[in-house]
PDB file of C-alpha atoms and ligand atoms in Angstrom:
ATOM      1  CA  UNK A   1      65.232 154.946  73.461  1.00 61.00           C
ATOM      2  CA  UNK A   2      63.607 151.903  71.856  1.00 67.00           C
ATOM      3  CA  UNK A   3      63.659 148.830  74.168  1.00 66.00           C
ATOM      4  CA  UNK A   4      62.704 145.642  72.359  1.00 74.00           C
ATOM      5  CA  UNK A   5      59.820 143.527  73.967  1.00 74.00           C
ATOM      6  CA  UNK A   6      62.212 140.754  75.021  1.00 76.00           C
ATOM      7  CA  UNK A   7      64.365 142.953  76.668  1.00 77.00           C
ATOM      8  CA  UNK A   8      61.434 144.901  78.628  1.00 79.00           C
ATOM      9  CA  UNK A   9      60.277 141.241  79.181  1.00 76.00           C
ATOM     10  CA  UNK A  10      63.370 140.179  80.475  1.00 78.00           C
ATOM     11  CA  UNK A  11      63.444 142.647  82.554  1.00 80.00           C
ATOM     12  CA  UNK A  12      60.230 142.423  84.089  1.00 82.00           C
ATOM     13  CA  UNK A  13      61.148 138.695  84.939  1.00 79.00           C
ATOM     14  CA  UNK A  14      64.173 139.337  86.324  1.00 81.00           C
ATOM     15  CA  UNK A  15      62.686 142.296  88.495  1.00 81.00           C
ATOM     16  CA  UNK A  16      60.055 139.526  89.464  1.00 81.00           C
ATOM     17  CA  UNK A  17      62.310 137.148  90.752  1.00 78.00           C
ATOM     18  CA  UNK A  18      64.270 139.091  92.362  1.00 77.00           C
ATOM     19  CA  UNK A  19      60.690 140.106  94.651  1.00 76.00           C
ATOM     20  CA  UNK A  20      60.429 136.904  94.889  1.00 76.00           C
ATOM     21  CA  UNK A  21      63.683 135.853  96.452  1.00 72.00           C
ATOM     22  CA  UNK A  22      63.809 138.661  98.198  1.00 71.00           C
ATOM     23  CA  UNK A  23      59.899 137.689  99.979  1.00 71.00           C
ATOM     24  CA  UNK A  24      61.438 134.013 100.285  1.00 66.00           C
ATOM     25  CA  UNK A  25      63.937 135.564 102.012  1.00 64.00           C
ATOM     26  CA  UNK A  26      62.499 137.787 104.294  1.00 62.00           C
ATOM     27  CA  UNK A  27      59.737 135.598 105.214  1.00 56.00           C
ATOM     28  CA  UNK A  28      62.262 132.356 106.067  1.00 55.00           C
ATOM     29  CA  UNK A  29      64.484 134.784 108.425  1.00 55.00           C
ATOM     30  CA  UNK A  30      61.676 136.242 110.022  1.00 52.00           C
ATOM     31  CA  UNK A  31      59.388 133.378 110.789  1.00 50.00           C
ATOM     32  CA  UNK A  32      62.329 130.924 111.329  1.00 48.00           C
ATOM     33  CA  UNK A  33      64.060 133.526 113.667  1.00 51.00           C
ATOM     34  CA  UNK A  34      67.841 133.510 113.970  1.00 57.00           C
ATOM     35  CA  UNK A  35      67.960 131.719 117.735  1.00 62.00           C
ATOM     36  CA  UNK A  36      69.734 128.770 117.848  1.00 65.00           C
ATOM     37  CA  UNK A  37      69.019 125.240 117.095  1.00 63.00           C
ATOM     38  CA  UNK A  38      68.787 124.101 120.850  1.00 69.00           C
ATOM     39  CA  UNK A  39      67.184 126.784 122.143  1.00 75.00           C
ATOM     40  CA  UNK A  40      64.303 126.104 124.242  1.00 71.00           C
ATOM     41  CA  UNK A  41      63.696 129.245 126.222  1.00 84.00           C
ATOM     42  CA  UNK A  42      64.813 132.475 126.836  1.00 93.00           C
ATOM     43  CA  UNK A  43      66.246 134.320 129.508  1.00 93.00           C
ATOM     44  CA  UNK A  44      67.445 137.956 130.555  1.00 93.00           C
ATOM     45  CA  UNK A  45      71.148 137.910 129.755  1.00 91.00           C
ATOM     46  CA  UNK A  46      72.332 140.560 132.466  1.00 92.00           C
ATOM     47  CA  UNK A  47      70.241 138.898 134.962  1.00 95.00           C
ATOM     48  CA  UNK A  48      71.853 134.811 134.237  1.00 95.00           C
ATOM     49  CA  UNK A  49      73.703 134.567 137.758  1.00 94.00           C
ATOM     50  CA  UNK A  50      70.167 135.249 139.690  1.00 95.00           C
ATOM     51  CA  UNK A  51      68.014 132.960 137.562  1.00 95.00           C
ATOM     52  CA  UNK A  52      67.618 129.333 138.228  1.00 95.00           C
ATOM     53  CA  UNK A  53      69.155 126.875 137.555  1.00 96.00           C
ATOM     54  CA  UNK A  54      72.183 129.234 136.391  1.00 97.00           C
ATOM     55  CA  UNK A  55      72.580 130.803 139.375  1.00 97.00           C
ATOM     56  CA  UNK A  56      74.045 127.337 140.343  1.00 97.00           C
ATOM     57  CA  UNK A  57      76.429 126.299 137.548  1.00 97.00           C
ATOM     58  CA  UNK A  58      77.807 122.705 137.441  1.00 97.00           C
ATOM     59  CA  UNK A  59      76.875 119.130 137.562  1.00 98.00           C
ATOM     60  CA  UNK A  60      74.253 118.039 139.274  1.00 98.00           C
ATOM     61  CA  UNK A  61      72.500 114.608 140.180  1.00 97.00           C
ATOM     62  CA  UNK A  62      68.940 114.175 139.547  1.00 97.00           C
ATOM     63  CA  UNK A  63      66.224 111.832 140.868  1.00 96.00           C
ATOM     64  CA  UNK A  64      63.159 110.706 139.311  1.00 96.00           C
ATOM     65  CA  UNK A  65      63.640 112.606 135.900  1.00 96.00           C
ATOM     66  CA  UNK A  66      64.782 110.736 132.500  1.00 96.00           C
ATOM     67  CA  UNK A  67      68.445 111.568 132.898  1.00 97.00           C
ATOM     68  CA  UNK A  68      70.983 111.393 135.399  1.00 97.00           C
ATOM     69  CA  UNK A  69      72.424 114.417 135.462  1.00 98.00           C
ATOM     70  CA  UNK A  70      72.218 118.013 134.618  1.00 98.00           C
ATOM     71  CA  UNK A  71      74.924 119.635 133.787  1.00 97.00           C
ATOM     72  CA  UNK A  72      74.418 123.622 134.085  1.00 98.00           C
ATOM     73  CA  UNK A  73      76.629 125.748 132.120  1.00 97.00           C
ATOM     74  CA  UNK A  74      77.912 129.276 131.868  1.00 98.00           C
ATOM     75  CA  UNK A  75      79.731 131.072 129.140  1.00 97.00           C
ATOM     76  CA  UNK A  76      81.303 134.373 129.223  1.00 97.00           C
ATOM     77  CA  UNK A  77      84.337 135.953 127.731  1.00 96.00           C
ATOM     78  CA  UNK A  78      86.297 134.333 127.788  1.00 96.00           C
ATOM     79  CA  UNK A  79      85.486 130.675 130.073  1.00 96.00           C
ATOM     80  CA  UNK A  80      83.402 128.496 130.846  1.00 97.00           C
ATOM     81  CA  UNK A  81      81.734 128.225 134.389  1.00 97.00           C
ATOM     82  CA  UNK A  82      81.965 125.415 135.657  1.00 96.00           C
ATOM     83  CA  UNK A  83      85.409 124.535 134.275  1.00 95.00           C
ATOM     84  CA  UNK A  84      85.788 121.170 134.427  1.00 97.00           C
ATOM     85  CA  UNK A  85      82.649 118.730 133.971  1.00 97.00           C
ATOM     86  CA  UNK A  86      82.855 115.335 135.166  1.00 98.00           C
ATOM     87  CA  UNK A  87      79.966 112.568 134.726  1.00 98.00           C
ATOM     88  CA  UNK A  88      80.380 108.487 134.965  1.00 97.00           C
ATOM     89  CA  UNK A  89      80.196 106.996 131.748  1.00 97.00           C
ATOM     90  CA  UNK A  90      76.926 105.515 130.804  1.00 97.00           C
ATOM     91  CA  UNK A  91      75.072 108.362 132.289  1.00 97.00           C
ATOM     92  CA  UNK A  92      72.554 110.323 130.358  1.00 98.00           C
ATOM     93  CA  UNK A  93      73.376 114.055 130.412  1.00 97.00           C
ATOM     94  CA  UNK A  94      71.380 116.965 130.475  1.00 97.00           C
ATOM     95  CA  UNK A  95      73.110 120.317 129.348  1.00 96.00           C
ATOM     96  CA  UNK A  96      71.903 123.259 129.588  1.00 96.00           C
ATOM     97  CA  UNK A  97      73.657 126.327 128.414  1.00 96.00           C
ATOM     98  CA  UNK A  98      73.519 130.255 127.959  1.00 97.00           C
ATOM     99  CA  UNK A  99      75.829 133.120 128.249  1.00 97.00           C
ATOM    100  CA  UNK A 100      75.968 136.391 129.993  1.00 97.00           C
ATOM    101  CA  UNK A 101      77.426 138.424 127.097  1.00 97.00           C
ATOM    102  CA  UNK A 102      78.236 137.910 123.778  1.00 97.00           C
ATOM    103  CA  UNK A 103      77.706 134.585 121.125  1.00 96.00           C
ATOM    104  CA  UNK A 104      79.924 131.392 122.207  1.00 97.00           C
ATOM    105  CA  UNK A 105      79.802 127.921 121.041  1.00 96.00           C
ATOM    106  CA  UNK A 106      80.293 124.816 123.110  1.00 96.00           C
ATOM    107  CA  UNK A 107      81.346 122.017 121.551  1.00 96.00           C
ATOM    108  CA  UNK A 108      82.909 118.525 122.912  1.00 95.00           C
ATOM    109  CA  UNK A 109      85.444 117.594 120.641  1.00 95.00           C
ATOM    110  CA  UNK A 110      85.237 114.501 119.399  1.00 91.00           C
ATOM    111  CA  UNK A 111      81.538 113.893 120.024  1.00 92.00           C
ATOM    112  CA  UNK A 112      77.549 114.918 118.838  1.00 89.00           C
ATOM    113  CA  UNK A 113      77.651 118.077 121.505  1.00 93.00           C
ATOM    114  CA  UNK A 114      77.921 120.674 119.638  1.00 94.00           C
ATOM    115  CA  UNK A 115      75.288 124.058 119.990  1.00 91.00           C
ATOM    116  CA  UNK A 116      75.855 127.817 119.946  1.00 94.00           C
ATOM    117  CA  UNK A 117      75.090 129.884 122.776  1.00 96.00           C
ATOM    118  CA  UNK A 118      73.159 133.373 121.952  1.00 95.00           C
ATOM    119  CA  UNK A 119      72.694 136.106 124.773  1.00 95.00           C
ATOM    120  CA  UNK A 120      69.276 135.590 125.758  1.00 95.00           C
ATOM    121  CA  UNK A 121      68.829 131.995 124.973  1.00 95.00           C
ATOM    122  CA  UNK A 122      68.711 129.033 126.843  1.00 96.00           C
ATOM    123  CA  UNK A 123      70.374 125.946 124.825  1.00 94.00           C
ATOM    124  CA  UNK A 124      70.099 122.446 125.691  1.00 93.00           C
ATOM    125  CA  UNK A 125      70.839 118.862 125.053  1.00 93.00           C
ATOM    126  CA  UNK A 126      70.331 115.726 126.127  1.00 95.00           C
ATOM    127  CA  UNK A 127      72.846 112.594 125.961  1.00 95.00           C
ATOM    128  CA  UNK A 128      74.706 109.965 127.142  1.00 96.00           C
ATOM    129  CA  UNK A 129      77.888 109.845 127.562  1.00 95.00           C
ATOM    130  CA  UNK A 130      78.950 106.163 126.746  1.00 94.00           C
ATOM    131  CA  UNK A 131      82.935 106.723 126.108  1.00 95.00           C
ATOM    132  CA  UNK A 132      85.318 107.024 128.825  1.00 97.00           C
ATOM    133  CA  UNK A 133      87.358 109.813 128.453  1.00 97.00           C
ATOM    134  CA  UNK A 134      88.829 113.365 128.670  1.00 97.00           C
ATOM    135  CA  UNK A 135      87.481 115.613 126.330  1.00 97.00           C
ATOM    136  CA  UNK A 136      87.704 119.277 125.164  1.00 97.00           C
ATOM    137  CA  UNK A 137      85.532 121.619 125.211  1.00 96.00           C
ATOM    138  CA  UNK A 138      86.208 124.033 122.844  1.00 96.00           C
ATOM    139  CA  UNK A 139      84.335 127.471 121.747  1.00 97.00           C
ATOM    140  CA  UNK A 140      83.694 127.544 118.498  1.00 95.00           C
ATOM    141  CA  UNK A 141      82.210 130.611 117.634  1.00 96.00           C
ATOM    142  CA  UNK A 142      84.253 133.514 117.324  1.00 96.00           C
ATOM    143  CA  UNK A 143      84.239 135.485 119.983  1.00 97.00           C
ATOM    144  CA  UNK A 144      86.810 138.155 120.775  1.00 96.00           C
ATOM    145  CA  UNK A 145      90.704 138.580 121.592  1.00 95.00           C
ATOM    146  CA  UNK A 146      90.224 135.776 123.883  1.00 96.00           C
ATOM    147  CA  UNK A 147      88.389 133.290 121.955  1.00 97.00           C
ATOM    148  CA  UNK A 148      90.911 131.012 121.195  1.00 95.00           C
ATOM    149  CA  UNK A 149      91.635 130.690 124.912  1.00 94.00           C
ATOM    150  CA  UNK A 150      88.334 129.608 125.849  1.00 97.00           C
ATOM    151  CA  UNK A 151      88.222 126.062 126.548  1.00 94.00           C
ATOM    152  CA  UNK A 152      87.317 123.957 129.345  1.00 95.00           C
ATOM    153  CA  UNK A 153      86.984 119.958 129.984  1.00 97.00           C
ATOM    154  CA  UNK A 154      84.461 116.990 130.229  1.00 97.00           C
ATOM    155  CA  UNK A 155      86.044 114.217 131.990  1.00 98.00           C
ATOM    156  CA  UNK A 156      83.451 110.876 131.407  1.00 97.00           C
ATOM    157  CA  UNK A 157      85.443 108.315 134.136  1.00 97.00           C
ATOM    158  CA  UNK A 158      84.657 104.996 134.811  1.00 93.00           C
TER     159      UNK A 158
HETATM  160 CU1  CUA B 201      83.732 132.162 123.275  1.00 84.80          CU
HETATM  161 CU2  CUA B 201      84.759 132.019 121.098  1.00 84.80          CU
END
């Protein structure tokens, strides 16, 4: 069969970009990795309740550091440990987050808290809390028959 030059050129270009997306591609995922946005470290997943500081989950006061408090969290399927979080308002808040099985989100509803929480990372953030309030926590990354029952609360009193 005759091709005609366009078409074989055509078709060389489009086999070209296609490389080329494809390298773009493959070169973004792998050197941007796919851990999440406020990951800082990583940790051993099966091992989270023996490593510090998540072998002590919940809020804690701090001296001498540039926030107030650190607030250490847990996910697993389907809660949240601790449960309830509660910080005076005005306080700058440390979280720090990871999970002992599968992907979760954590996100404070109505607020800038918002990260995803992938086995094997560590995520944090740092805030303050300036709004009185009771606030949801909410997972927002699907994950499992009980995801839509995973919730838990940040009270920010005065
Ligand atoms: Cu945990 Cu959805």
């Amino acid at each position: 069969m005759h091709i005609h030059k366009y078409e074989k050129w055509w078709l060389t270009f489009g086999a070209a970009m296609l490389i080329a997306f494809l390298v773009i591609v493959g070169v973004s995922a792998f050197h941007g990795g796919t851990h999440p946005n406020n990951s800082k470290w990583t940790i051993n997943y099966e091992k989270v309740d023996e490593i510090a500081p998540f072998d002590n989950p919940g809020v804690h006061k701090v001296e001498g550091k540039d926030w107030d408090y650190e607030v250490v969290l847990v996910a697993s399927a389907f809660s949240y440990n601790p449960m309830e979080i509660e910080v005076p308002v005005g306080s700058k808040v440390r979280f720090i987050a990871t999970t002992k099985d599968v992907v979760h989100g954590f996100e404070v509803a109505g607020t800038n808290i918002n990260f995803m929480l992938e086995p094997g990372y560590v995520s944090e953030k740092i805030t303050t809390v300036d709004k009185a309030g009771e606030y949801v926590i909410v997972c927002n990354e699907y994950c499992g028959t009980g995801h839509a029952m995973m919730y838990s609360t940040l009270k920010v009193v005065d």
